[in-house]
Every structure is written in structure tokens, then in C-alpha cells.
CSV table of C-alpha atoms in Angstrom, one decimal:
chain,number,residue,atom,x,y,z
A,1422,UNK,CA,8.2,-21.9,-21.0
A,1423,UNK,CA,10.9,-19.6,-19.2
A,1424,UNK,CA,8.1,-17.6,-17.3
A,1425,UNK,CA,9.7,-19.3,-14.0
A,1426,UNK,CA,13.0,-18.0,-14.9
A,1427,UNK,CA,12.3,-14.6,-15.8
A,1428,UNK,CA,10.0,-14.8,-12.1
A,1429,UNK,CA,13.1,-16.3,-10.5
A,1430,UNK,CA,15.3,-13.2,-11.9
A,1431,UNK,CA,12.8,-10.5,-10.5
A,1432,UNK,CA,12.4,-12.8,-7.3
A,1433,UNK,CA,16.0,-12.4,-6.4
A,1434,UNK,CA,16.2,-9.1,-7.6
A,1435,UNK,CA,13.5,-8.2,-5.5
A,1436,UNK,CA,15.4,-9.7,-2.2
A,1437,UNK,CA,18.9,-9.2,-3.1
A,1438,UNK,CA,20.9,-5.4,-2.7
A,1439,UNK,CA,23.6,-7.7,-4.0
A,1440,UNK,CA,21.6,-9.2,-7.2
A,1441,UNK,CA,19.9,-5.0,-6.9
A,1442,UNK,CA,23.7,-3.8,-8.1
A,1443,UNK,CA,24.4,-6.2,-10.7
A,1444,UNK,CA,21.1,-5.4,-12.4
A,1445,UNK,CA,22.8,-1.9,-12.3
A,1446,UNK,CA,26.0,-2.3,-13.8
A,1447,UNK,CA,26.4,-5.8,-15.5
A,1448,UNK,CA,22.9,-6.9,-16.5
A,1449,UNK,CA,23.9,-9.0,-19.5
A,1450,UNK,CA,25.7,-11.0,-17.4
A,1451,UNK,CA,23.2,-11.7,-14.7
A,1452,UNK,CA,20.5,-12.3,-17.5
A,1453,UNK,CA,23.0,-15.0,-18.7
A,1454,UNK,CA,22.8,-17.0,-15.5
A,1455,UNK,CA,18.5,-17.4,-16.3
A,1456,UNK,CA,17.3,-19.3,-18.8
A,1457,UNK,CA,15.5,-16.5,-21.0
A,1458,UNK,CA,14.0,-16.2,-24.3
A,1459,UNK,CA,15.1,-13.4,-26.8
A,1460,UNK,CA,11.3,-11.7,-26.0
A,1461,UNK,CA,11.5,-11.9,-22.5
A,1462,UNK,CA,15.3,-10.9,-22.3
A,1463,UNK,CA,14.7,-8.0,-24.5
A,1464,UNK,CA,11.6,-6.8,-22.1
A,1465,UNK,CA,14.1,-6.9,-18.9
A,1466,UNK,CA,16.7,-5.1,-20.6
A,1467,UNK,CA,14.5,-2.6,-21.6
A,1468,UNK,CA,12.7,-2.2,-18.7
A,1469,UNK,CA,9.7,-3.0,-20.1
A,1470,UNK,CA,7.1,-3.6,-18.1
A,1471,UNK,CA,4.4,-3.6,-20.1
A,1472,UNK,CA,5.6,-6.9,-22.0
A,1473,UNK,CA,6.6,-8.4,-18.9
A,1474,UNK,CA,2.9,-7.7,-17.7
A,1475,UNK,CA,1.7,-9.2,-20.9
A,1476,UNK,CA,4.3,-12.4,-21.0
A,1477,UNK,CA,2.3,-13.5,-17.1
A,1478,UNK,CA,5.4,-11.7,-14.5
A,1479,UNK,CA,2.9,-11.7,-11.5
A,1480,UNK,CA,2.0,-8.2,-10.3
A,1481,UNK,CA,3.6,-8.7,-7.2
A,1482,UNK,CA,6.9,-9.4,-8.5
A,1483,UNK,CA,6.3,-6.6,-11.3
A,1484,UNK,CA,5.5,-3.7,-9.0
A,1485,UNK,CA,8.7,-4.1,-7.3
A,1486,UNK,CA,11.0,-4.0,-10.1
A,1487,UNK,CA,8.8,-0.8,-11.3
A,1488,UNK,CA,10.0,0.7,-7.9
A,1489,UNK,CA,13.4,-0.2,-8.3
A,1490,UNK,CA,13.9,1.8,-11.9
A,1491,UNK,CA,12.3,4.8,-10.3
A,1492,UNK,CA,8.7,4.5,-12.0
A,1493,UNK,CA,6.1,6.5,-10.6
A,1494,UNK,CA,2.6,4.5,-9.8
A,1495,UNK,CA,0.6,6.1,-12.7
A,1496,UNK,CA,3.6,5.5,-14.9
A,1497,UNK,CA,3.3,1.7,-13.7
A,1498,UNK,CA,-0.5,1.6,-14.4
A,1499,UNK,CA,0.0,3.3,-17.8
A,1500,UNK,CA,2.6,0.8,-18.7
A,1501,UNK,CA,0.8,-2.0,-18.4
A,1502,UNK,CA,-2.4,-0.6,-20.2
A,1503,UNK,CA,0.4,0.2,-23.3
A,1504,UNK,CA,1.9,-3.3,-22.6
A,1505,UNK,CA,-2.0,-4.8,-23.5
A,1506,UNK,CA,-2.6,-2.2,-26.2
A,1507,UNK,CA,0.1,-3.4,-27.9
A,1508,UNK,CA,0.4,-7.1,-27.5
A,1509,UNK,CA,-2.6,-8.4,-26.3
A,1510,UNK,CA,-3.9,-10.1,-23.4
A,1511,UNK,CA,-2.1,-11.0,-19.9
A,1512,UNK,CA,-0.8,-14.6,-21.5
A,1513,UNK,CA,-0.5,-16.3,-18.0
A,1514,UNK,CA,-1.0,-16.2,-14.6
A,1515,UNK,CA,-3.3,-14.4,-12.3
A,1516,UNK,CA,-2.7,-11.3,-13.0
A,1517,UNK,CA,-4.9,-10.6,-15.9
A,1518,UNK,CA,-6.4,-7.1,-16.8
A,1519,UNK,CA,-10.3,-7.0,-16.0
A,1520,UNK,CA,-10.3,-3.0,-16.9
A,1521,UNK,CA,-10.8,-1.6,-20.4
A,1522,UNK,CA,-7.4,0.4,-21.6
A,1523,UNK,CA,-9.2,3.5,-20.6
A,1524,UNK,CA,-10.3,2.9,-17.1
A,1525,UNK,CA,-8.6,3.9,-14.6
A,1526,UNK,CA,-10.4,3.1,-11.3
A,1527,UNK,CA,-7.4,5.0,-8.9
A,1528,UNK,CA,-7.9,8.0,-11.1
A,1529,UNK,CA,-4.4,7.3,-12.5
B,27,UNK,CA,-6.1,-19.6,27.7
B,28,UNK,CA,-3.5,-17.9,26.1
B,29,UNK,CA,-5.0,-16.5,22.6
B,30,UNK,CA,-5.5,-12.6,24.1
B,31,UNK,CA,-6.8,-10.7,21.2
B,32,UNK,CA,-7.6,-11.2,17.6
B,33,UNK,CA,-7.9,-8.7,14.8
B,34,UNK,CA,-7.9,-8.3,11.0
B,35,UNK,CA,-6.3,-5.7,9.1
B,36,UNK,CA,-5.9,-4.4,5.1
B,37,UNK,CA,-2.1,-4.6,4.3
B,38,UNK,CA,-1.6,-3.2,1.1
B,39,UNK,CA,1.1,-0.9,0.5
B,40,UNK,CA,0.0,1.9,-1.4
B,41,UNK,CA,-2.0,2.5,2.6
B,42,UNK,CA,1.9,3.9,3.8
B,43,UNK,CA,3.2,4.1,0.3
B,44,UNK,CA,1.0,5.9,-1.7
B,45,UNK,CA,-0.9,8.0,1.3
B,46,UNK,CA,0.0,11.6,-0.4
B,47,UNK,CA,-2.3,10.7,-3.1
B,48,UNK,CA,-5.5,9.5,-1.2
B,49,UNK,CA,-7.7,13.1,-2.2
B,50,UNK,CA,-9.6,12.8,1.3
B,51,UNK,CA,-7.4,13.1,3.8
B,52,UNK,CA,-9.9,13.1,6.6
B,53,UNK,CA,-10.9,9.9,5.5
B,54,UNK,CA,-7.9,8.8,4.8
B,55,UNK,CA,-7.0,9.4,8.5
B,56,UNK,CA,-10.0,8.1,9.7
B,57,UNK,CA,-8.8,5.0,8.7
B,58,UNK,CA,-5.6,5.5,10.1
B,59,UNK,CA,-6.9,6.0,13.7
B,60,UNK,CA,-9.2,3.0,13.8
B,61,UNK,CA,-6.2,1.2,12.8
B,62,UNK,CA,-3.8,3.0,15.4
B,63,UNK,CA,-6.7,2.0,18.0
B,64,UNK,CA,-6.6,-1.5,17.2
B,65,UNK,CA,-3.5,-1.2,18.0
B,66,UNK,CA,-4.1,0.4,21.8
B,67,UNK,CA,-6.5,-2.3,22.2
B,68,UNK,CA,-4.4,-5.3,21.2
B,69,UNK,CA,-1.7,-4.1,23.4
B,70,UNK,CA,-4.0,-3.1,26.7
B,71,UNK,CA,-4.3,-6.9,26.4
B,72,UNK,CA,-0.4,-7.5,27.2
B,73,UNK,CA,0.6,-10.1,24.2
B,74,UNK,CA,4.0,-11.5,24.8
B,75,UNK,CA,4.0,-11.9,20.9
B,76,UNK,CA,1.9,-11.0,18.0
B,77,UNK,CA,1.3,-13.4,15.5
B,78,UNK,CA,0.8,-11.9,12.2
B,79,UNK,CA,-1.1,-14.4,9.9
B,80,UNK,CA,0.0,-12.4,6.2
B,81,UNK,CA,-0.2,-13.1,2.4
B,82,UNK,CA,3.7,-12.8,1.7
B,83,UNK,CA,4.3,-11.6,-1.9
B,84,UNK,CA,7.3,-13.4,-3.0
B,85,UNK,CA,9.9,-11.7,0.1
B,86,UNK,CA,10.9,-15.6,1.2
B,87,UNK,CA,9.2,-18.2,-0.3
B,88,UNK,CA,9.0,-19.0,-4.8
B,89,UNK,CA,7.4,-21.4,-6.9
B,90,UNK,CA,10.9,-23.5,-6.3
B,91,UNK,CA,10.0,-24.5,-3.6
B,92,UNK,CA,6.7,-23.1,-2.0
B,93,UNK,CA,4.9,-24.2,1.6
B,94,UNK,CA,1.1,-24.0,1.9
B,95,UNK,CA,2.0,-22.3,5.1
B,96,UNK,CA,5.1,-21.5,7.0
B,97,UNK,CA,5.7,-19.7,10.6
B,98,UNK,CA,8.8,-18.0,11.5
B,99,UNK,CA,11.1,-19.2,14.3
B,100,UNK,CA,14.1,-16.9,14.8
B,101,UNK,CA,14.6,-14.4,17.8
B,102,UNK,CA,15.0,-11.3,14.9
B,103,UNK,CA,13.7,-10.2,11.4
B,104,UNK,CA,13.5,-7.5,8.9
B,105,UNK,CA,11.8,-5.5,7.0
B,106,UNK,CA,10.8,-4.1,4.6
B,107,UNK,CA,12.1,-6.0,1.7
B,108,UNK,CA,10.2,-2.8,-0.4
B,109,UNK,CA,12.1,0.4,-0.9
B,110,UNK,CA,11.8,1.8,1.8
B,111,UNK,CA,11.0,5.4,0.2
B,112,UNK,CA,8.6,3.6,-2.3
B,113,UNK,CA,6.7,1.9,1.0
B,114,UNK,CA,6.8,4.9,3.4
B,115,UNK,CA,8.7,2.7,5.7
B,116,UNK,CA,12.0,2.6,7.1
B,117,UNK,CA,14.1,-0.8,7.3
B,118,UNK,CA,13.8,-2.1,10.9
B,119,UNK,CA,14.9,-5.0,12.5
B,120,UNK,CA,11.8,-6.6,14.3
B,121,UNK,CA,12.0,-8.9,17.5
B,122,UNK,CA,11.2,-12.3,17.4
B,123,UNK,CA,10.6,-15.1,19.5
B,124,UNK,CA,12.6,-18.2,18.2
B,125,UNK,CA,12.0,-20.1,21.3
B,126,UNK,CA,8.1,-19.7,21.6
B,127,UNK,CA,7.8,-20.1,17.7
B,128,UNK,CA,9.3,-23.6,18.1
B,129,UNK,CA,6.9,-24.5,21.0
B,130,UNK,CA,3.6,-23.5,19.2
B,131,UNK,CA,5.1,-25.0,15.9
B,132,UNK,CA,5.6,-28.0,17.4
B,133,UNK,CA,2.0,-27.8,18.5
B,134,UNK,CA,0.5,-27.0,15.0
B,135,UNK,CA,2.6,-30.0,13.6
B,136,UNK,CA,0.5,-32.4,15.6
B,137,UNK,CA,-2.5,-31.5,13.0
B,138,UNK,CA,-1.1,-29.9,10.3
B,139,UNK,CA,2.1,-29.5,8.6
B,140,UNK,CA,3.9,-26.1,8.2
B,141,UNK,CA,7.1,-25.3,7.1
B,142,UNK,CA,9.3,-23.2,9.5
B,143,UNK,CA,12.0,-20.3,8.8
B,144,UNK,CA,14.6,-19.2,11.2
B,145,UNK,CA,14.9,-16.0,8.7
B,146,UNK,CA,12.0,-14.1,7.1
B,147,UNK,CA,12.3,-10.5,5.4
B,148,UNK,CA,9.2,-9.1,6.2
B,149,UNK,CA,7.2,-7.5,2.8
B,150,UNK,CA,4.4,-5.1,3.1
B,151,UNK,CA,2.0,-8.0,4.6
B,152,UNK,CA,3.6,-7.6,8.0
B,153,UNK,CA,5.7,-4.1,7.7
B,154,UNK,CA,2.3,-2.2,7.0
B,155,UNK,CA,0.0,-3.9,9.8
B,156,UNK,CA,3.1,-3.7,12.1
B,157,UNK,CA,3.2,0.4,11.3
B,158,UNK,CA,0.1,1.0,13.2
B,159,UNK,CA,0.1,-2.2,15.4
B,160,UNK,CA,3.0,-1.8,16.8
B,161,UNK,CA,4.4,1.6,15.4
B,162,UNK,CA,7.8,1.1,17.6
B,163,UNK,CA,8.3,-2.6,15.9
B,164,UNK,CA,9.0,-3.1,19.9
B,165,UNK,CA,6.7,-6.2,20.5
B,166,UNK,CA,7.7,-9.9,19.3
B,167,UNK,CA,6.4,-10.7,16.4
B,168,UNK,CA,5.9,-14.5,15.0
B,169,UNK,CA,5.0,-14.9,11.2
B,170,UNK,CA,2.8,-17.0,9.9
B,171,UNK,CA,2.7,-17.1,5.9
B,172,UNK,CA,-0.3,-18.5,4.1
B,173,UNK,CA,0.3,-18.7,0.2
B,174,UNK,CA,-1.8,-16.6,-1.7
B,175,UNK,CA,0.1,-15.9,-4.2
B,176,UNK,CA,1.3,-18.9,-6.2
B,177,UNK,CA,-1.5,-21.5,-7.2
B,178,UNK,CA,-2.3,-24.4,-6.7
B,179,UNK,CA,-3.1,-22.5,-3.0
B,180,UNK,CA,-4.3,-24.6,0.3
B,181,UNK,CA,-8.1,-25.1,0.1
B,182,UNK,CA,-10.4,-22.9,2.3
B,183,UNK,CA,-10.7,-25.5,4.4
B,184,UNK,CA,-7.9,-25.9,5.4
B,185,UNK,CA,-7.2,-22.5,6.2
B,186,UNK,CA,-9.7,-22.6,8.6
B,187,UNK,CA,-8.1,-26.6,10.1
B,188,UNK,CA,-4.8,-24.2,10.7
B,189,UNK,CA,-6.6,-21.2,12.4
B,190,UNK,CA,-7.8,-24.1,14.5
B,191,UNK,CA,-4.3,-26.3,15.1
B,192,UNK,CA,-2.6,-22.3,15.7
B,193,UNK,CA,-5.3,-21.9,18.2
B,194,UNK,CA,-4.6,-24.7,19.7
B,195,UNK,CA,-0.9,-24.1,20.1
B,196,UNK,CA,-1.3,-20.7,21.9
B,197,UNK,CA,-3.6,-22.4,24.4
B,198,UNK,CA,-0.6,-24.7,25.0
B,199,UNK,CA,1.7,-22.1,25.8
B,200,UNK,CA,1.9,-19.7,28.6
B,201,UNK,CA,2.6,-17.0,26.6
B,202,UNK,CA,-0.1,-14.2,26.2
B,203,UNK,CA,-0.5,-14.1,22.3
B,204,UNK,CA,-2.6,-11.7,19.8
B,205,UNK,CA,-3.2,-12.8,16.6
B,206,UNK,CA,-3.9,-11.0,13.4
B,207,UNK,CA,-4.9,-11.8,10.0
B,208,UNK,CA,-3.6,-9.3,7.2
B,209,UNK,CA,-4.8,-9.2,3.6
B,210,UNK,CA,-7.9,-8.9,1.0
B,211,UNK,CA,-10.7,-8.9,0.8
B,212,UNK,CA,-11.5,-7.8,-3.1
B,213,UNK,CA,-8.9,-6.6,-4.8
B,214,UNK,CA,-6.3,-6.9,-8.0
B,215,UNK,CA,-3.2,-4.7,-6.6
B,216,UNK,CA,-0.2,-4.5,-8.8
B,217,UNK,CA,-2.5,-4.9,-12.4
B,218,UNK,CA,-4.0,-1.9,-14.4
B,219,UNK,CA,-7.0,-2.8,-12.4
B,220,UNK,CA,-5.8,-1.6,-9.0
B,221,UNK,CA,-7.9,0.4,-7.2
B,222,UNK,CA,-11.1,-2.0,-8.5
B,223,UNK,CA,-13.1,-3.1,-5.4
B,224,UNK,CA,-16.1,-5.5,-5.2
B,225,UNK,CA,-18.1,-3.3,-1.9
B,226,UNK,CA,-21.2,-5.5,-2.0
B,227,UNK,CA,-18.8,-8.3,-2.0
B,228,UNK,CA,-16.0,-7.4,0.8
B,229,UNK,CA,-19.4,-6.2,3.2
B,230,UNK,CA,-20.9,-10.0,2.5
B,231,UNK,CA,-17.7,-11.2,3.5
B,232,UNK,CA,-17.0,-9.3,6.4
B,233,UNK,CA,-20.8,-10.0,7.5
B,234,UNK,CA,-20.1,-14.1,7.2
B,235,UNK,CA,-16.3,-13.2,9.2
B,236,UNK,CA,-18.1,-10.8,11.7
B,237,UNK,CA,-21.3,-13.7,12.7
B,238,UNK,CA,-17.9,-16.1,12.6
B,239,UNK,CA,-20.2,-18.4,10.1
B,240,UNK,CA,-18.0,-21.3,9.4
B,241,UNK,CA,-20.0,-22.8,6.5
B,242,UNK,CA,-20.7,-19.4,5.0
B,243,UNK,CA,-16.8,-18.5,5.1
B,244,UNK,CA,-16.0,-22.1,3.3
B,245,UNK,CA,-18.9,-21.6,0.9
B,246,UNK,CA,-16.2,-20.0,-1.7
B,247,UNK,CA,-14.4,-21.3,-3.9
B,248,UNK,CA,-11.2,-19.9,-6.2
B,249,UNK,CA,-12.7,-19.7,-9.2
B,250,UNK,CA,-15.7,-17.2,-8.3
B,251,UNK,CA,-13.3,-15.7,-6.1
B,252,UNK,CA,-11.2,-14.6,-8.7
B,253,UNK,CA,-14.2,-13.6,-11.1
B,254,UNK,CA,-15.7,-11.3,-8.2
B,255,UNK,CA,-13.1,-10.6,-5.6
B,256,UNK,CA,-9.9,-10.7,-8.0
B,257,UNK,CA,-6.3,-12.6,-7.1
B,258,UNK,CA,-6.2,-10.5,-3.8
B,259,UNK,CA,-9.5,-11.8,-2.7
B,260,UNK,CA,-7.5,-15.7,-2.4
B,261,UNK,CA,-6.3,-13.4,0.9
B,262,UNK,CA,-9.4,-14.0,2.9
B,263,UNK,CA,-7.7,-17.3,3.6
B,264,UNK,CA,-5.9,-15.4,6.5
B,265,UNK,CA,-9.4,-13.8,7.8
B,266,UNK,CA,-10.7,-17.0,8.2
B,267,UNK,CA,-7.6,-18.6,10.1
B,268,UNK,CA,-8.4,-16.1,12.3
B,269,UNK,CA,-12.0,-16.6,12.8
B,270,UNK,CA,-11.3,-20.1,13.3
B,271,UNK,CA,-8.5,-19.2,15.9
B,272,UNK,CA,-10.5,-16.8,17.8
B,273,UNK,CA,-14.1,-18.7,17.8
B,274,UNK,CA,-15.9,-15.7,18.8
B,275,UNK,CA,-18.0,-12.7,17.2
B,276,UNK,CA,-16.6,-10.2,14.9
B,277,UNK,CA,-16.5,-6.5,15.0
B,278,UNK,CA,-15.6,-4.3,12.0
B,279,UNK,CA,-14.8,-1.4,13.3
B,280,UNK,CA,-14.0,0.4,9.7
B,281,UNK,CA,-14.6,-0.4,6.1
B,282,UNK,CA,-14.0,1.8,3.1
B,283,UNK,CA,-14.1,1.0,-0.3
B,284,UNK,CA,-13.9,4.8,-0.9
B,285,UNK,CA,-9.9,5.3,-1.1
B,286,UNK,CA,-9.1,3.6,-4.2
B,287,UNK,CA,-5.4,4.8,-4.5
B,288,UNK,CA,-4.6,2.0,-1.7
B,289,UNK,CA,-5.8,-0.6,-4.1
B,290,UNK,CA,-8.4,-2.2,-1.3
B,291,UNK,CA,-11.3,-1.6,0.9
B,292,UNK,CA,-9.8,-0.5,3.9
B,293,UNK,CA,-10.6,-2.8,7.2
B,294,UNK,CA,-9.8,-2.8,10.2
B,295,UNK,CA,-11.6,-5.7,12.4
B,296,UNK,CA,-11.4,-7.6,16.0
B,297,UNK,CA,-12.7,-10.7,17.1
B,298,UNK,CA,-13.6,-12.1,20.7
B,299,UNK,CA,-11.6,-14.9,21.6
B,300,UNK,CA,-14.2,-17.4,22.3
């Protein structure tokens, strides 16, 4: 139950140039300050945002953190089709995906 | 009476951010104008201030610690909190209104209770109405967050009890004020499903906001709202502040559900104060 943590992370993220450069250039250490599992640690280091779609990071929060790794909007959409593909259903929040893997109601 | 004008406006961001990719441009700037009009005619009515009644997506306020509602009170802000590349707006610092937020605060608290914030950054909810409102950012502007985002949300009802207690606080105050309500209607932005609209659904809606129908607009509830109109539809809640703040007839002056790259059914709306 570390959803709220890995929220809070992207949350100040988000806000924060500050927190924005740390992410940057000493991530392990600002993951250490949240209180993360292994799978959702993994996805951030990664920057996977596919299984942070799937592990409930609310689409709000999400799209910003696509921005700041550079991901272009189809690339964002894609990921999180992959991120279901591969490990299922949204598993909290509101964000859920309503669209089969191959829709793609932008035309992205 | 002091509540000059009242509007309603889509706010999401792919509208500035993502504009290069709408494939009809004419229609695309169709929408832009109406907009950019509502704008003309909000300011021929001389607001001191422009309350902007938005669905804030996690800029200032997080499940540690989150108010049903909350109006700004500081004599600056800014925004955006976005990249400003990514939104197709540069950061901006925004005038405020400290002292005439604390006034109509006070007022609002004698019937409902609101949290206040004497700093906002302003997200896409405010920065993108603001772009076509206001495109100098040169008229005070007073926040008002309703949460949308993080359930358990304020009822409907309620929603519409605040549109009232805020319209009672600018009739208290000298100050000419326009109010706008940002947001929905259908729509699940930042999921694979973005760009999904419910048309039948947002022109019901806007028919109940236009004829200002009270018991139609609280005859929703949360659940079949986020079956039908998605997680953005919990946004109407700041369309229906508005009709309860303005009391009069609605008038959409543009709906589109036909540009699905800015993840909504474009609207642009105004309401006679009544």
C-alpha cells in the first residue's frame, strides 16, 4: 500500500525544479526518502510508465512525469497500452483503461 | 450587484499543448475564436477580477491533506506549473487580488467552508482558460479550486450550495467580478482512452446547464458519471457552481466533440447573471 508514496514522489516532482534536478542526477537517493516497494521503485527508475499506469499513479500526475523525460504524446498513449498488455488491468484508482489495446480514439 | 459576467470554458491542455496535431485547423480555430470572444465580452463588462472556478490536477493541493474547495488569496501567482514547451505556454506571473479574495472568502465562510492559499501555481485548469481570457494575464485573477481529482469528492450538491455562497460574496463586494467555470464535461485525459468523448452525453449536459435546470444538473451521481462521462466528467462540478452563481440562462456558443487530440469536447459557454 505505497501508492500514496510513489503519488507523493511524482507530486513534488511535478511542483518542484528543485526535487525536477535531483530526479536528474541522484534519483536513488530521492527514492530513498519515499516509502517504495521493489515493483514500484523499479518502474520510476526505469521510467516506466506503463507499470506505473497499471500499479493506479493517477493520469494527471503520470502525464506530467511523461513530459518531463521528454516522451512524446503517442509515445505516452502507447506506453500505457504496453503497460496493460503486459500486466493487466489499471489496479487502482480512476484512471482505468475503457479502450481495447488497439484503439486509439486520438488517432495516436 | 457585483457578479458581471459568467462563462464556462474546456481547459485541457492538449487545446495549447497539443494544437499542431488537431488535422482541422479551421476548426480547430474556430474554436479558438469563440473562445478569444468570450474573452472580448467578459472584459467589455469591466471585471476588477476574474474568478476562475478550475479542476486543479495535483499543482497545490494532495491526498495529505486535500480541501473540498479552496480560493486563492495572494496579490500574485504563477503559472504554468507544466513545461512550458510541453503546454504551449510561457511561465507568467499572474495578478492577484489578496485583499478582495479575503473579503469574499470571508463571505463564502458564512455558508460554507473553504480553505484559502496565499500561494497557488496555476496548472493547465487556469493557465489555458487564462490564454484566451485574458491573453496578457493583465487582469486579477482569484482561484477557486474544486477537487475533482482525488475521491471521496464534494457531492453535487454542494457544488451547487458554493456557486451560491460565491455568489453571494461578489454581491457583497463592490468589486465588478466575472466568474468562470473551467473543466469536463466527458472525458478520460491522461489514460489510453484520451481523446474518448460521450457527445450525446456532454449536449444533455450542456442543455440541463444552458435551461440552468437545478434538479436536472443534481440528478447525477459519480458512479454513472464515471461509466458514461469518465473521471473528467466529476469536472462538471465547476459548471454547475457557475450556474448556481449566475442564476440565469445559458448560451453555448461552441461545442465540438470533433477534435479528439485535445482529449474533450471543446466548449465555450456564457450565462446571464440573473
Amino acid at each position: 500500500m505505497s501508492l500514496y508514496a510513489l503519488q507523493k514522489m511524482i507530486f513534488e516532482l511535478n511542483r518542484s525544479p528543485l526535487v525536477q534536478e535531483r530526479f536528474k542526477t541522484d534519483l536513488p537517493r530521492l527514492l530513498d526518502e519515499f516509502d517504495l516497494d521493489e515493483e514500484e521503485r523499479g518502474a520510476v527508475e526505469r521510467h516506466d510508465i506503463g507499470l506505473l499506469y497499471v500499479l493506479g499513479v493517477n493520469g494527471q500526475l503520470l502525464m506530467h512525469l511523461s513530459a518531463l523525460i521528454g516522451q512524446p504524446w503517442a509515445d505516452y498513449l502507447q506506453a500505457m497500452r504496453d503497460g496493460v498488455a503486459k500486466h493487466g488491468p489499471v489496479r487502482a484508482g480512476v484512471y482505468a483503461m475503457t479502450t481495447a489495446l488497439d484503439e486509439k480514439v486520438a488517432g495516436l | 450587484m457585483s457578479l458581471v459576467f459568467a462563462g464556462v470554458s474546456s481547459h485541457a491542455p492538449g487545446i495549447t499543448g497539443r494544437s499542431h496535431l488537431a488535422p482541422d485547423a479551421a476548426h480547430r480555430d474556430e474554436f479558438y475564436a469563440a473562445y478569444r470572444r468570450m474573452g472580448e465580452a467578459m472584459m467589455a463588462t469591466r471585471p476588477d477580477a476574474v474568478i476562475i472556478v478550475a479542476a486543479e490536477h495535483f499543482a497545490n493541493f494532495f491526498m495529505n491533506n486535500m480541501p473540498a474547495y479552496a480560493v486563492g488569496m495572494a496579490d500574485h501567482y504563477e503559472g504554468p506549473i507544466e513545461d512550458p514547451a510541453w503546454l504551449g505556454i510561457p511561465k507568467t506571473r499572474i495578478p492577484g487580488a489578496a485583499e478582495l479574495s479575503k473579503r469574499i472568502i470571508t463571505e463564502i465562510l458564512q455558508s460554507t467552508d473553504v480553505a484559502y492559499a496565499e500561494e497557488w501555481k496555476f496548472d493547465h485548469g487556469v493557465m489555458v482558460p487564462l490564454s484566451f481570457l485574458t491573453p496578457k494575464f493583465d487582469t486579477p485573477v482569484i482561484p477557486v479550486n474544486i477537487n475533482c481529482q482525488g475521491p471521496p469528492l464534494t457531492p453535487l450538491h454542494r457544488a451547487w450550495a458554493f456557486g451560491e455562497a460565491l455568489r453571494r460574496a461578489c454581491d457583497s463586494v463592490p468589486e465588478r467580478i466575472a466568474v468562470v467555470g473551467t473543466g469536463g464535461i466527458s472525458h478520460w485525459p491522461a489514460t489510453p482512452d484520451s481523446g474518448k468523448i460521450n457527445e450525446p452525453w456532454d449536449r444533455d449536459f450542456l442543455d440541463r446547464w444552458s435551461r440552468n435546470d437545478r434538479a436536472a444538473l443534481l440528478n447525477y451521481n459519480d458512479v454513472d458519471i464515471y461509466r458514461e462521462a469518465g473521471q473528467g466528467g466529476f469536472e462538471i462540478r465547476t459548471f454547475l457552481a457557475v450556474a448556481a452563481a449566475a442564476r440565469g440562462q445559458g448560451h453555448v456558443w461552441f461545442y465540438t466533440a470533433a477534435i479528439p487530440i485535445f482529449a474533450v469536447g471543446c466548449t465555450v459557454g456564457v450565462m446571464d447573471v440573473a
